[in-house]
Coordinates of C-alpha atoms in Angstrom, one line a residue:
M1 CA 3.3 -5.2 49.3
T2 CA 2.1 -8.7 48.5
P3 CA 4.0 -11.7 49.8
L4 CA 5.5 -12.3 46.4
S5 CA 6.6 -8.7 45.7
T6 CA 10.2 -7.6 46.0
A7 CA 11.8 -4.4 47.2
S8 CA 12.4 -3.4 43.6
D9 CA 8.6 -3.7 43.0
A10 CA 7.9 -1.1 45.7
Q11 CA 10.3 1.5 44.2
P12 CA 8.3 4.2 42.3
R13 CA 9.2 4.4 38.6
S14 CA 8.8 7.4 36.4
G15 CA 9.0 8.3 32.8
P16 CA 7.2 7.0 29.7
A17 CA 8.5 3.4 30.0
A18 CA 7.2 3.2 33.6
R19 CA 3.7 4.5 32.6
S20 CA 3.3 2.1 29.6
G21 CA 5.0 -0.9 31.2
R22 CA 7.1 -1.2 28.1
A23 CA 10.3 0.5 27.0
H24 CA 8.6 1.7 23.8
D25 CA 4.9 1.9 22.9
A26 CA 4.2 2.5 19.3
G27 CA 0.4 2.5 19.9
P28 CA -2.3 1.5 17.4
G29 CA -1.0 3.8 14.7
G30 CA 2.4 2.1 14.8
R31 CA 4.3 5.3 15.4
G32 CA 5.1 6.7 18.8
P33 CA 7.8 8.8 20.2
A34 CA 10.2 5.8 20.5
A35 CA 9.3 4.5 17.0
G36 CA 10.3 7.7 15.2
G37 CA 6.9 9.5 15.4
S38 CA 6.7 13.0 16.6
P39 CA 5.5 13.3 20.2
D40 CA 2.4 15.4 20.7
R41 CA 1.1 17.5 23.6
A42 CA -0.7 14.6 25.4
G43 CA 2.3 12.3 25.2
I44 CA 0.6 9.7 23.0
G45 CA 1.4 8.8 19.5
R46 CA -0.6 9.8 16.5
L47 CA -3.5 7.6 15.4
A48 CA -3.9 6.0 12.0
A49 CA -6.8 7.2 9.9
L50 CA -8.7 3.9 10.6
D51 CA -8.2 4.2 14.4
V52 CA -9.5 7.8 14.2
R53 CA -12.7 6.7 12.5
I54 CA -13.2 3.9 15.0
L55 CA -12.5 6.1 18.0
E56 CA -15.0 8.7 16.6
G57 CA -17.6 5.9 16.1
V58 CA -17.0 4.6 19.6
A59 CA -17.4 8.1 21.0
I60 CA -20.8 8.5 19.5
G61 CA -22.0 5.1 20.5
T62 CA -21.9 3.3 17.2
S63 CA -22.1 -0.5 17.5
T64 CA -19.2 -2.7 16.4
V65 CA -21.3 -4.3 13.6
R66 CA -22.3 -0.9 12.2
L67 CA -18.7 0.3 12.4
A68 CA -17.5 -2.8 10.7
A69 CA -20.0 -2.4 7.9
S70 CA -19.2 1.3 7.3
L71 CA -15.4 0.7 7.3
Y72 CA -15.6 -2.5 5.2
L73 CA -14.0 -4.5 8.0
S74 CA -15.0 -7.6 9.9
R75 CA -16.5 -7.3 13.3
Q76 CA -13.4 -9.0 14.7
G77 CA -11.2 -6.5 12.9
V78 CA -13.0 -3.6 14.6
E79 CA -12.8 -5.3 18.0
Y80 CA -9.1 -5.9 17.4
R81 CA -8.4 -2.2 16.7
I82 CA -10.5 -1.2 19.7
G83 CA -8.5 -3.6 21.8
L84 CA -5.2 -2.0 20.6
M85 CA -6.5 1.4 21.5
L86 CA -7.7 0.2 25.0
R87 CA -4.1 -1.0 25.7
H88 CA -2.6 2.2 24.1
F89 CA -4.7 4.5 26.2
Q90 CA -4.4 2.1 29.2
V91 CA -8.1 1.8 29.9
A92 CA -10.4 -1.2 30.6
N93 CA -13.5 -0.4 28.4
R94 CA -14.9 1.7 25.7
A95 CA -16.4 4.3 28.0
A96 CA -13.1 4.8 29.7
L97 CA -11.4 5.0 26.2
V98 CA -13.7 7.9 25.2
S99 CA -13.2 9.6 28.6
R100 CA -9.4 9.3 28.4
A101 CA -9.4 10.6 24.8
H102 CA -11.4 13.6 26.0
S103 CA -9.2 14.2 29.0
L104 CA -6.0 14.0 26.9
G105 CA -7.4 16.5 24.4
V106 CA -7.6 14.0 21.5
L107 CA -11.3 14.5 20.9
S108 CA -12.8 17.9 20.3
V109 CA -14.7 19.5 23.1
G110 CA -18.0 21.3 22.7
T111 CA -19.0 19.8 19.4
W112 CA -21.2 16.9 18.3
P113 CA -20.2 14.5 17.0
P114 CA -16.8 14.6 18.7
R115 CA -13.9 14.5 16.3
V116 CA -10.2 13.6 16.7
L117 CA -8.2 16.8 16.4
P118 CA -5.9 17.0 13.3
E119 CA -2.7 17.1 15.3
F120 CA -3.4 13.5 16.5
L121 CA -3.9 12.2 13.0
E122 CA -1.0 10.3 11.5
T123 CA 0.0 11.7 8.1

């Protein structure tokens, strides 16, 4: 424990609110289990079509500028959406984002280019 931590900080917490650090996490798609979206097998909310295209682009190593051009967005818009996904998946960088997406079963395995599985796409 740090000098500023309290006894309540040392208590282990469990459940979705403890993992996300918030009582409800809608995620980049805007719909999570607490926001009325259907929970999926990995415990994350569904992703909006735009987030799916960005995640697939990040997974194959497409640059931010090229993603922005292909999606008719600004570079800052793409970076903003990637930042939302980094927080939603609770990772620090793009490589960790792709790794977490693979480990949660969001991205297809054994195919190139990797694709987001249909059950994670917001309808």
